[in-house]
Tab-separated table of N, CA and C in Angstrom:
chain	number	residue	atom	x	y	z
H	15	SER	N	0.212	-97.711	53.935
H	15	SER	CA	-0.426	-98.617	54.867
H	15	SER	C	0.373	-99.927	54.969
H	16	GLY	N	0.347	-100.476	56.153
H	16	GLY	CA	0.970	-101.803	56.358
H	16	GLY	C	2.477	-101.842	56.220
H	17	THR	N	3.144	-100.693	56.484
H	17	THR	CA	4.585	-100.662	56.325
H	17	THR	C	5.345	-100.660	57.671
H	18	GLY	N	4.631	-100.597	58.790
H	18	GLY	CA	5.286	-100.699	60.094
H	18	GLY	C	5.372	-99.398	60.877
H	19	LYS	N	4.583	-98.415	60.572
H	19	LYS	CA	4.637	-97.126	61.243
H	19	LYS	C	4.273	-97.276	62.736
H	20	THR	N	3.189	-97.925	63.017
H	20	THR	CA	2.745	-98.109	64.409
H	20	THR	C	3.748	-98.993	65.159
H	21	THR	N	4.202	-100.033	64.507
H	21	THR	CA	5.174	-100.917	65.135
H	21	THR	C	6.443	-100.178	65.509
H	22	LEU	N	6.934	-99.321	64.635
H	22	LEU	CA	8.136	-98.566	64.943
H	22	LEU	C	7.904	-97.618	66.109
H	23	ALA	N	6.742	-96.956	66.150
H	23	ALA	CA	6.438	-96.057	67.255
H	23	ALA	C	6.477	-96.832	68.591
H	24	ARG	N	5.904	-98.035	68.619
H	24	ARG	CA	5.917	-98.826	69.843
H	24	ARG	C	7.326	-99.238	70.231
H	25	ILE	N	8.140	-99.575	69.240
H	25	ILE	CA	9.545	-99.956	69.535
H	25	ILE	C	10.305	-98.773	70.105
H	26	VAL	N	10.165	-97.612	69.543
H	26	VAL	CA	10.846	-96.391	70.031
H	26	VAL	C	10.521	-96.150	71.478
H	27	ALA	N	9.222	-96.159	71.818
H	27	ALA	CA	8.826	-95.906	73.184
H	27	ALA	C	9.318	-96.971	74.127
H	28	ARG	N	9.285	-98.212	73.701
H	28	ARG	CA	9.784	-99.299	74.559
H	28	ARG	C	11.279	-99.160	74.814
H	29	GLU	N	12.012	-98.858	73.739
H	29	GLU	CA	13.471	-98.697	73.881
H	29	GLU	C	13.853	-97.484	74.747
H	30	MET	N	13.007	-96.477	74.741
H	30	MET	CA	13.265	-95.289	75.574
H	30	MET	C	12.742	-95.486	76.994
H	31	ASP	N	12.166	-96.642	77.256
H	31	ASP	CA	11.600	-96.973	78.571
H	31	ASP	C	10.666	-95.863	79.047
H	32	ALA	N	9.747	-95.480	78.190
H	32	ALA	CA	8.870	-94.374	78.463
H	32	ALA	C	7.403	-94.816	78.474
H	33	ASN	N	6.587	-93.971	79.068
H	33	ASN	CA	5.144	-94.163	79.015
H	33	ASN	C	4.748	-93.973	77.552
H	34	PHE	N	3.867	-94.810	77.062
H	34	PHE	CA	3.454	-94.758	75.659
H	34	PHE	C	1.943	-94.726	75.563
H	35	ILE	N	1.452	-93.721	74.829
H	35	ILE	CA	0.025	-93.588	74.612
H	35	ILE	C	-0.201	-93.546	73.107
H	36	GLU	N	-1.104	-94.380	72.668
H	36	GLU	CA	-1.406	-94.483	71.251
H	36	GLU	C	-2.853	-94.045	71.009
H	37	ILE	N	-3.022	-93.058	70.103
H	37	ILE	CA	-4.359	-92.561	69.771
H	37	ILE	C	-4.490	-92.444	68.263
H	38	ASN	N	-5.686	-92.335	67.813
H	38	ASN	CA	-5.950	-92.161	66.385
H	38	ASN	C	-6.686	-90.822	66.235
H	39	ALA	N	-6.175	-89.995	65.333
H	39	ALA	CA	-6.715	-88.660	65.150
H	39	ALA	C	-8.169	-88.675	64.630
H	40	SER	N	-8.565	-89.775	64.009
H	40	SER	CA	-9.916	-89.832	63.490
H	40	SER	C	-10.946	-90.059	64.608
H	41	THR	N	-10.494	-90.508	65.781
H	41	THR	CA	-11.439	-90.796	66.862
H	41	THR	C	-11.120	-90.042	68.148
H	42	THR	N	-10.023	-89.294	68.166
H	42	THR	CA	-9.615	-88.567	69.370
H	42	THR	C	-9.524	-87.104	69.048
H	43	GLY	N	-10.085	-86.293	69.937
H	43	GLY	CA	-10.093	-84.865	69.743
H	43	GLY	C	-9.243	-84.101	70.733
H	44	THR	N	-9.385	-82.798	70.750
H	44	THR	CA	-8.603	-81.921	71.591
H	44	THR	C	-8.848	-82.202	73.056
H	45	LYS	N	-10.081	-82.489	73.459
H	45	LYS	CA	-10.407	-82.744	74.859
H	45	LYS	C	-9.593	-83.926	75.378
H	46	GLU	N	-9.571	-85.019	74.641
H	46	GLU	CA	-8.842	-86.212	75.069
H	46	GLU	C	-7.336	-85.933	75.086
H	47	LEU	N	-6.842	-85.156	74.081
H	47	LEU	CA	-5.446	-84.817	74.050
H	47	LEU	C	-5.048	-83.992	75.269
H	48	LYS	N	-5.875	-83.051	75.667
H	48	LYS	CA	-5.568	-82.242	76.852
H	48	LYS	C	-5.485	-83.120	78.107
H	49	GLU	N	-6.334	-84.117	78.200
H	49	GLU	CA	-6.304	-85.037	79.343
H	49	GLU	C	-4.972	-85.822	79.317
H	50	ILE	N	-4.550	-86.241	78.161
H	50	ILE	CA	-3.299	-86.966	78.013
H	50	ILE	C	-2.121	-86.068	78.435
H	51	ILE	N	-2.168	-84.806	78.009
H	51	ILE	CA	-1.100	-83.884	78.332
H	51	ILE	C	-1.049	-83.624	79.853
H	52	GLU	N	-2.194	-83.480	80.474
H	52	GLU	CA	-2.210	-83.279	81.954
H	52	GLU	C	-1.611	-84.456	82.701
H	53	LYS	N	-1.963	-85.651	82.272
H	53	LYS	CA	-1.394	-86.842	82.906
H	53	LYS	C	0.105	-86.940	82.658
H	54	ALA	N	0.523	-86.563	81.446
H	54	ALA	CA	1.934	-86.574	81.120
H	54	ALA	C	2.703	-85.537	81.946
H	55	LYS	N	2.100	-84.393	82.210
H	55	LYS	CA	2.724	-83.369	83.058
H	55	LYS	C	2.935	-83.895	84.446
H	56	ASP	N	1.913	-84.588	84.986
H	56	ASP	CA	2.023	-85.152	86.328
H	56	ASP	C	3.211	-86.133	86.390
H	57	LYS	N	3.352	-86.943	85.364
H	57	LYS	CA	4.456	-87.912	85.357
H	57	LYS	C	5.805	-87.227	85.137
H	58	PHE	N	5.827	-86.176	84.338
H	58	PHE	CA	7.070	-85.493	83.976
H	58	PHE	C	7.581	-84.624	85.115
H	59	PHE	N	6.693	-83.841	85.709
H	59	PHE	CA	7.097	-82.948	86.770
H	59	PHE	C	6.975	-83.521	88.168
H	60	GLY	N	6.332	-84.660	88.295
H	60	GLY	CA	6.137	-85.298	89.584
H	60	GLY	C	7.312	-86.160	89.992
H	61	LEU	N	7.060	-87.040	90.934
H	61	LEU	CA	8.102	-87.917	91.476
H	61	LEU	C	8.629	-88.879	90.436
H	62	GLN	N	7.811	-89.274	89.489
H	62	GLN	CA	8.192	-90.281	88.526
H	62	GLN	C	9.258	-89.787	87.543
H	63	LYS	N	9.216	-88.504	87.217
H	63	LYS	CA	10.122	-87.924	86.219
H	63	LYS	C	10.113	-88.747	84.931
H	64	GLU	N	8.926	-89.187	84.533
H	64	GLU	CA	8.779	-90.086	83.392
H	64	GLU	C	8.323	-89.305	82.163
H	65	THR	N	8.970	-89.608	81.042
H	65	THR	CA	8.599	-88.984	79.784
H	65	THR	C	7.471	-89.798	79.146
H	66	THR	N	6.591	-89.111	78.440
H	66	THR	CA	5.486	-89.778	77.744
H	66	THR	C	5.650	-89.581	76.238
H	67	TYR	N	5.538	-90.678	75.530
H	67	TYR	CA	5.518	-90.644	74.082
H	67	TYR	C	4.059	-90.799	73.664
H	68	VAL	N	3.586	-89.848	72.877
H	68	VAL	CA	2.245	-89.974	72.353
H	68	VAL	C	2.327	-90.199	70.858
H	69	TYR	N	1.689	-91.275	70.435
H	69	TYR	CA	1.664	-91.624	69.026
H	69	TYR	C	0.291	-91.316	68.494
H	70	VAL	N	0.244	-90.446	67.503
H	70	VAL	CA	-1.038	-90.061	66.869
H	70	VAL	C	-1.048	-90.590	65.451
H	71	ASP	N	-1.840	-91.651	65.280
H	71	ASP	CA	-2.017	-92.218	63.955
H	71	ASP	C	-2.984	-91.362	63.156
H	72	GLU	N	-2.778	-91.269	61.867
H	72	GLU	CA	-3.604	-90.454	60.968
H	72	GLU	C	-3.609	-88.977	61.413
H	73	PHE	N	-2.440	-88.488	61.778
H	73	PHE	CA	-2.305	-87.150	62.308
H	73	PHE	C	-2.840	-86.061	61.351
H	74	HIS	N	-2.813	-86.329	60.087
H	74	HIS	CA	-3.286	-85.355	59.088
H	74	HIS	C	-4.766	-85.035	59.254
H	75	ARG	N	-5.485	-85.859	60.002
H	75	ARG	CA	-6.934	-85.600	60.186
H	75	ARG	C	-7.229	-84.468	61.182
H	76	TRP	N	-6.205	-84.109	61.965
H	76	TRP	CA	-6.426	-82.995	62.911
H	76	TRP	C	-6.290	-81.655	62.210
H	77	ASN	N	-7.121	-80.720	62.621
H	77	ASN	CA	-7.042	-79.366	62.052
H	77	ASN	C	-5.919	-78.576	62.765
H	78	LYS	N	-5.725	-77.344	62.339
H	78	LYS	CA	-4.635	-76.533	62.907
H	78	LYS	C	-4.774	-76.352	64.420
H	79	LEU	N	-5.970	-76.075	64.899
H	79	LEU	CA	-6.197	-75.872	66.342
H	79	LEU	C	-5.840	-77.135	67.115
H	80	GLN	N	-6.268	-78.272	66.622
H	80	GLN	CA	-5.944	-79.539	67.291
H	80	GLN	C	-4.454	-79.804	67.290
H	81	GLN	N	-3.789	-79.583	66.164
H	81	GLN	CA	-2.341	-79.776	66.111
H	81	GLN	C	-1.616	-78.803	67.022
H	82	ASP	N	-2.083	-77.543	67.058
H	82	ASP	CA	-1.443	-76.533	67.896
H	82	ASP	C	-1.564	-76.874	69.385
H	83	SER	N	-2.554	-77.661	69.779
H	83	SER	CA	-2.701	-77.990	71.190
H	83	SER	C	-1.544	-78.840	71.722
H	84	LEU	N	-0.742	-79.361	70.841
H	84	LEU	CA	0.453	-80.125	71.225
H	84	LEU	C	1.659	-79.247	71.521
H	85	LEU	N	1.669	-78.039	71.001
H	85	LEU	CA	2.896	-77.234	70.984
H	85	LEU	C	3.546	-76.992	72.334
H	86	LYS	N	2.760	-76.506	73.302
H	86	LYS	CA	3.356	-76.171	74.612
H	86	LYS	C	3.974	-77.401	75.281
H	87	ALA	N	3.259	-78.545	75.207
H	87	ALA	CA	3.776	-79.764	75.813
H	87	ALA	C	5.051	-80.202	75.140
H	88	LEU	N	5.141	-80.012	73.803
H	88	LEU	CA	6.374	-80.355	73.066
H	88	LEU	C	7.530	-79.439	73.477
H	89	GLU	N	7.226	-78.151	73.572
H	89	GLU	CA	8.271	-77.181	73.935
H	89	GLU	C	8.784	-77.407	75.367
H	90	GLU	N	7.912	-77.798	76.255
H	90	GLU	CA	8.298	-78.046	77.651
H	90	GLU	C	9.007	-79.409	77.812
H	91	GLY	N	8.900	-80.247	76.824
H	91	GLY	CA	9.489	-81.586	76.904
H	91	GLY	C	8.595	-82.574	77.657
H	92	VAL	N	7.376	-82.175	77.950
H	92	VAL	CA	6.450	-83.049	78.653
H	92	VAL	C	6.055	-84.235	77.761
H	93	LEU	N	5.942	-84.013	76.482
H	93	LEU	CA	5.579	-85.046	75.548
H	93	LEU	C	6.638	-85.189	74.467
H	94	HIS	N	6.817	-86.394	74.003
H	94	HIS	CA	7.522	-86.633	72.765
H	94	HIS	C	6.472	-87.139	71.808
H	95	PHE	N	6.402	-86.483	70.661
H	95	PHE	CA	5.360	-86.735	69.708
H	95	PHE	C	5.842	-87.645	68.581
H	96	ILE	N	5.074	-88.653	68.273
H	96	ILE	CA	5.267	-89.468	67.105
H	96	ILE	C	3.950	-89.473	66.346
H	97	GLY	N	3.983	-89.038	65.131
H	97	GLY	CA	2.762	-88.979	64.340
H	97	GLY	C	2.945	-89.744	63.046
H	98	SER	N	1.867	-90.289	62.539
H	98	SER	CA	1.949	-90.946	61.235
H	98	SER	C	0.817	-90.455	60.358
H	99	THR	N	1.116	-90.393	59.085
H	99	THR	CA	0.143	-89.939	58.139
H	99	THR	C	0.436	-90.625	56.801
H	100	THR	N	-0.626	-90.869	56.065
H	100	THR	CA	-0.450	-91.413	54.715
H	100	THR	C	-0.438	-90.263	53.713
H	101	GLU	N	-0.555	-89.052	54.206
H	101	GLU	CA	-0.507	-87.849	53.348
H	101	GLU	C	0.906	-87.282	53.356
H	102	ASN	N	1.151	-86.351	52.463
H	102	ASN	CA	2.423	-85.654	52.421
H	102	ASN	C	2.503	-84.773	53.689
H	103	PRO	N	3.432	-85.018	54.604
H	103	PRO	CA	3.446	-84.270	55.850
H	103	PRO	C	3.706	-82.783	55.660
H	104	TYR	N	4.382	-82.412	54.577
H	104	TYR	CA	4.661	-80.988	54.333
H	104	TYR	C	3.446	-80.196	53.923
H	105	PHE	N	2.366	-80.914	53.600
H	105	PHE	CA	1.096	-80.233	53.290
H	105	PHE	C	0.060	-80.493	54.376
H	106	ALA	N	0.146	-81.616	55.049
H	106	ALA	CA	-0.896	-82.043	55.974
H	106	ALA	C	-0.611	-81.629	57.440
H	107	ILE	N	0.651	-81.307	57.752
H	107	ILE	CA	1.020	-80.947	59.103
H	107	ILE	C	1.491	-79.505	59.131
H	108	PHE	N	1.017	-78.773	60.091
H	108	PHE	CA	1.324	-77.330	60.134
H	108	PHE	C	2.771	-77.088	60.554
H	109	ASN	N	3.324	-75.973	60.089
H	109	ASN	CA	4.746	-75.662	60.270
H	109	ASN	C	5.218	-75.692	61.696
H	110	ALA	N	4.397	-75.254	62.624
H	110	ALA	CA	4.847	-75.206	64.023
H	110	ALA	C	5.155	-76.633	64.532
H	111	ILE	N	4.410	-77.592	64.097
H	111	ILE	CA	4.675	-78.995	64.465
H	111	ILE	C	5.849	-79.517	63.656
H	112	LEU	N	5.864	-79.231	62.367
H	112	LEU	CA	6.951	-79.708	61.499
H	112	LEU	C	8.327	-79.238	61.995
H	113	SER	N	8.380	-78.010	62.476
H	113	SER	CA	9.682	-77.467	62.927
H	113	SER	C	10.177	-78.156	64.199
H	114	ARG	N	9.320	-78.854	64.859
H	114	ARG	CA	9.702	-79.580	66.064
H	114	ARG	C	9.735	-81.101	65.812
H	115	SER	N	9.786	-81.478	64.556
H	115	SER	CA	9.666	-82.900	64.211
H	115	SER	C	10.792	-83.305	63.285
H	116	THR	N	11.018	-84.597	63.294
H	116	THR	CA	11.885	-85.239	62.308
H	116	THR	C	10.985	-86.135	61.454
H	117	ILE	N	11.130	-86.012	60.153
H	117	ILE	CA	10.265	-86.738	59.244
H	117	ILE	C	10.968	-87.999	58.728
H	118	PHE	N	10.299	-89.112	58.817
H	118	PHE	CA	10.764	-90.363	58.214
H	118	PHE	C	9.732	-90.793	57.220
H	119	GLU	N	10.186	-91.116	56.029
H	119	GLU	CA	9.258	-91.591	54.985
H	119	GLU	C	9.283	-93.099	54.915
H	120	PHE	N	8.124	-93.682	54.972
H	120	PHE	CA	7.983	-95.140	54.845
H	120	PHE	C	7.518	-95.434	53.420
H	121	LYS	N	8.218	-96.283	52.797
H	121	LYS	CA	7.878	-96.694	51.430
H	121	LYS	C	7.169	-98.043	51.467
H	122	PRO	N	6.415	-98.378	50.392
H	122	PRO	CA	5.830	-99.726	50.384
H	122	PRO	C	6.938	-100.769	50.506
H	123	LEU	N	6.630	-101.855	51.161
H	123	LEU	CA	7.611	-102.927	51.355
H	123	LEU	C	7.874	-103.620	50.023
H	124	GLN	N	9.078	-104.135	49.893
H	124	GLN	CA	9.447	-104.888	48.707
H	124	GLN	C	8.842	-106.300	48.748
H	125	PRO	N	8.561	-106.887	47.614
H	125	PRO	CA	7.999	-108.238	47.600
H	125	PRO	C	8.866	-109.228	48.382
H	126	SER	N	10.171	-109.069	48.370
H	126	SER	CA	11.011	-109.985	49.137
H	126	SER	C	10.774	-109.851	50.646
H	127	ASP	N	10.512	-108.631	51.102
H	127	ASP	CA	10.185	-108.421	52.521
H	127	ASP	C	8.841	-109.051	52.886
H	128	ILE	N	7.863	-108.876	51.995
H	128	ILE	CA	6.532	-109.456	52.203
H	128	ILE	C	6.635	-110.979	52.228
H	129	ARG	N	7.389	-111.510	51.270
H	129	ARG	CA	7.559	-112.979	51.211
H	129	ARG	C	8.187	-113.517	52.486
H	130	GLU	N	9.198	-112.844	52.982
H	130	GLU	CA	9.839	-113.255	54.237
H	130	GLU	C	8.855	-113.201	55.397
H	131	GLY	N	8.055	-112.151	55.479
H	131	GLY	CA	7.081	-112.012	56.552
H	131	GLY	C	6.022	-113.072	56.542
H	132	ILE	N	5.488	-113.376	55.343
H	132	ILE	CA	4.418	-114.395	55.311
H	132	ILE	C	4.997	-115.803	55.522
H	133	THR	N	6.222	-116.021	55.097
H	133	THR	CA	6.842	-117.333	55.355
H	133	THR	C	7.039	-117.532	56.847
H	134	LYS	N	7.508	-116.495	57.537
H	134	LYS	CA	7.679	-116.581	59.002
H	134	LYS	C	6.326	-116.763	59.672
H	135	ALA	N	5.317	-116.100	59.152
H	135	ALA	CA	3.968	-116.211	59.769
H	135	ALA	C	3.446	-117.643	59.647
H	136	VAL	N	3.631	-118.280	58.487
H	136	VAL	CA	3.170	-119.677	58.313
H	136	VAL	C	3.957	-120.582	59.267
H	137	ASN	N	5.249	-120.418	59.341
H	137	ASN	CA	6.061	-121.219	60.263
H	137	ASN	C	5.625	-121.072	61.710
H	138	ARG	N	5.337	-119.825	62.088
H	138	ARG	CA	4.917	-119.558	63.457
H	138	ARG	C	3.532	-120.183	63.706
H	139	TYR	N	2.647	-120.012	62.757
H	139	TYR	CA	1.310	-120.634	62.860
H	139	TYR	C	1.436	-122.146	63.055
H	140	ASN	N	2.270	-122.768	62.235
H	140	ASN	CA	2.465	-124.219	62.334
H	140	ASN	C	2.973	-124.637	63.701
H	141	ARG	N	3.955	-123.878	64.240
H	141	ARG	CA	4.514	-124.183	65.566
H	141	ARG	C	3.455	-124.019	66.655
H	142	GLU	N	2.757	-122.922	66.626
H	142	GLU	CA	1.813	-122.606	67.703
H	142	GLU	C	0.549	-123.467	67.655
H	143	ASN	N	0.199	-123.985	66.493
H	143	ASN	CA	-1.044	-124.728	66.345
H	143	ASN	C	-0.837	-126.189	66.013
H	144	SER	N	0.402	-126.666	66.093
H	144	SER	CA	0.729	-128.049	65.753
H	144	SER	C	0.116	-128.423	64.434
H	145	GLU	N	0.271	-127.581	63.442
H	145	GLU	CA	-0.242	-127.815	62.092
H	145	GLU	C	0.914	-128.019	61.149
H	146	ASN	N	0.571	-128.364	59.926
H	146	ASN	CA	1.561	-128.476	58.864
H	146	ASN	C	1.008	-127.880	57.592
H	147	ILE	N	0.736	-126.587	57.664
H	147	ILE	CA	0.307	-125.840	56.471
H	147	ILE	C	1.537	-125.627	55.614
H	148	ILE	N	1.441	-125.937	54.335
H	148	ILE	CA	2.542	-125.731	53.390
H	148	ILE	C	2.176	-124.589	52.469
H	149	LEU	N	3.017	-123.604	52.411
H	149	LEU	CA	2.874	-122.461	51.482
H	149	LEU	C	3.878	-122.673	50.353
H	150	THR	N	3.359	-122.920	49.152
H	150	THR	CA	4.269	-123.166	48.051
H	150	THR	C	5.002	-121.879	47.649
H	151	GLU	N	6.131	-122.076	46.937
H	151	GLU	CA	6.925	-120.925	46.501
H	151	GLU	C	6.086	-119.994	45.607
H	152	LYS	N	5.342	-120.582	44.701
H	152	LYS	CA	4.542	-119.744	43.779
H	152	LYS	C	3.414	-119.017	44.535
H	153	ALA	N	2.815	-119.666	45.506
H	153	ALA	CA	1.770	-118.988	46.302
H	153	ALA	C	2.379	-117.812	47.082
H	154	ALA	N	3.551	-118.038	47.639
H	154	ALA	CA	4.231	-116.963	48.384
H	154	ALA	C	4.513	-115.772	47.447
H	155	ASP	N	4.930	-116.080	46.222
H	155	ASP	CA	5.184	-115.017	45.245
H	155	ASP	C	3.912	-114.251	44.875
H	156	VAL	N	2.828	-114.991	44.680
H	156	VAL	CA	1.558	-114.341	44.343
H	156	VAL	C	1.150	-113.383	45.452
H	157	LEU	N	1.229	-113.829	46.674
H	157	LEU	CA	0.882	-112.958	47.818
H	157	LEU	C	1.852	-111.772	47.902
H	158	ALA	N	3.134	-112.036	47.774
H	158	ALA	CA	4.147	-111.003	47.922
H	158	ALA	C	4.016	-109.892	46.859
H	159	PHE	N	3.674	-110.291	45.665
H	159	PHE	CA	3.557	-109.317	44.580
H	159	PHE	C	2.156	-108.704	44.516
H	160	GLY	N	1.175	-109.380	45.068
H	160	GLY	CA	-0.193	-108.904	44.925
H	160	GLY	C	-0.708	-107.999	45.999
H	161	CYS	N	0.111	-107.731	47.009
H	161	CYS	CA	-0.407	-106.927	48.144
H	161	CYS	C	0.020	-105.472	48.053
H	162	GLY	N	0.718	-105.101	47.032
H	162	GLY	CA	1.076	-103.675	46.876
H	162	GLY	C	1.999	-103.112	47.935
H	163	GLY	N	2.864	-103.945	48.492
H	163	GLY	CA	3.805	-103.451	49.480
H	163	GLY	C	3.227	-103.303	50.873
H	164	ASP	N	2.028	-103.833	51.096
H	164	ASP	CA	1.311	-103.662	52.391
H	164	ASP	C	1.313	-105.033	53.119
H	165	MET	N	2.139	-105.108	54.163
H	165	MET	CA	2.275	-106.339	54.931
H	165	MET	C	0.946	-106.739	55.582
H	166	ARG	N	0.186	-105.757	56.050
H	166	ARG	CA	-1.074	-106.104	56.697
H	166	ARG	C	-2.031	-106.771	55.701
H	167	LYS	N	-2.029	-106.271	54.475
H	167	LYS	CA	-2.894	-106.864	53.428
H	167	LYS	C	-2.443	-108.314	53.150
H	168	ALA	N	-1.139	-108.525	53.124
H	168	ALA	CA	-0.602	-109.879	52.869
H	168	ALA	C	-0.982	-110.811	54.025
H	169	PHE	N	-0.850	-110.317	55.266
H	169	PHE	CA	-1.245	-111.158	56.437
H	169	PHE	C	-2.723	-111.475	56.422
H	170	ASN	N	-3.554	-110.501	56.061
H	170	ASN	CA	-5.008	-110.755	56.017
H	170	ASN	C	-5.341	-111.817	54.964
H	171	ALA	N	-4.695	-111.714	53.790
H	171	ALA	CA	-4.929	-112.705	52.751
H	171	ALA	C	-4.452	-114.099	53.214
H	172	LEU	N	-3.284	-114.111	53.824
H	172	LEU	CA	-2.739	-115.378	54.318
H	172	LEU	C	-3.665	-116.003	55.370
H	173	GLU	N	-4.192	-115.196	56.248
H	173	GLU	CA	-5.131	-115.689	57.258
H	173	GLU	C	-6.320	-116.381	56.606
H	174	LEU	N	-6.881	-115.776	55.584
H	174	LEU	CA	-7.989	-116.387	54.843
H	174	LEU	C	-7.589	-117.693	54.179
H	175	LEU	N	-6.376	-117.700	53.603
H	175	LEU	CA	-5.912	-118.921	52.937
H	175	LEU	C	-5.669	-120.069	53.923
H	176	ILE	N	-5.137	-119.710	55.086
H	176	ILE	CA	-4.918	-120.733	56.127
H	176	ILE	C	-6.265	-121.302	56.613
H	177	ALA	N	-7.248	-120.414	56.752
H	177	ALA	CA	-8.563	-120.887	57.181
H	177	ALA	C	-9.155	-121.800	56.108
H	178	ALA	N	-8.992	-121.454	54.842
H	178	ALA	CA	-9.501	-122.276	53.759
H	178	ALA	C	-8.761	-123.631	53.690
H	179	ALA	N	-7.465	-123.597	53.920
H	179	ALA	CA	-6.666	-124.836	53.908
H	179	ALA	C	-7.081	-125.755	55.034
H	180	GLY	N	-7.569	-125.183	56.118
H	180	GLY	CA	-7.981	-125.975	57.271
H	180	GLY	C	-9.138	-126.916	56.973
H	181	PHE	N	-9.911	-126.644	55.900
H	181	PHE	CA	-11.017	-127.496	55.531
H	181	PHE	C	-10.579	-128.631	54.646
H	182	ALA	N	-9.346	-128.598	54.161
H	182	ALA	CA	-8.864	-129.639	53.242
H	182	ALA	C	-8.589	-130.912	54.008
H	183	GLU	N	-8.801	-132.052	53.315
H	183	GLU	CA	-8.454	-133.349	53.846
H	183	GLU	C	-7.010	-133.651	53.530
H	184	GLY	N	-6.331	-134.285	54.440
H	184	GLY	CA	-4.936	-134.666	54.175
H	184	GLY	C	-3.974	-133.483	54.284
H	185	GLU	N	-3.016	-133.482	53.388
H	185	GLU	CA	-1.994	-132.423	53.407
H	185	GLU	C	-2.621	-131.063	53.117
H	186	LYS	N	-2.282	-130.076	53.906
H	186	LYS	CA	-2.887	-128.741	53.771
H	186	LYS	C	-1.895	-127.818	53.051
H	187	VAL	N	-2.121	-127.661	51.738
H	187	VAL	CA	-1.216	-126.925	50.901
H	187	VAL	C	-1.898	-125.656	50.394
H	188	ILE	N	-1.202	-124.536	50.539
H	188	ILE	CA	-1.649	-123.288	49.944
H	188	ILE	C	-0.815	-123.118	48.688
H	189	ASP	N	-1.481	-123.226	47.529
H	189	ASP	CA	-0.741	-123.091	46.259
H	189	ASP	C	-1.171	-121.826	45.536
H	190	GLU	N	-0.575	-121.603	44.377
H	190	GLU	CA	-0.828	-120.362	43.628
H	190	GLU	C	-2.269	-120.252	43.136
H	191	ILE	N	-2.966	-121.383	43.007
H	191	ILE	CA	-4.358	-121.360	42.591
H	191	ILE	C	-5.230	-120.804	43.714
H	192	MET	N	-4.930	-121.241	44.942
H	192	MET	CA	-5.654	-120.693	46.107
H	192	MET	C	-5.331	-119.229	46.316
H	193	ALA	N	-4.050	-118.863	46.174
H	193	ALA	CA	-3.612	-117.501	46.396
H	193	ALA	C	-4.136	-116.576	45.343
């Protein structure tokens, strides 16, 4: 979680200048997928000649029948599939889909990456809000090491700390005691 899977899917689709549809397997079923495929066929075989990238988050939640409903569209080139799972894909995704896929493994982010992200977030917050929130070195380390490699968790914690710092009088410092 929080390693950039969805962000990368969005970047790929944008760079390919393609139609991009993002769904979550926990809330989307076969009926909705078939509607997406029909619209993608219209774009692919119609005047637009546009490719559609469909990103299915939590793909492991779909059963074999739901996963198989992608096959024909993948074989025809109507859809380009990007799926993400927090499970082992070799156990959670059926072979017919795996054989048409490239697997990328995302590892938890390093504390140095988390530290860089939260430092940039504080700087951006200060610019956009004309604030002067100060994140101490030790506080940044506490956040970077305490979030388990999950940038989203670090951003959520930082958001709470910034809100708490907003109540302070004078200089607004986030230190290791707050973090």
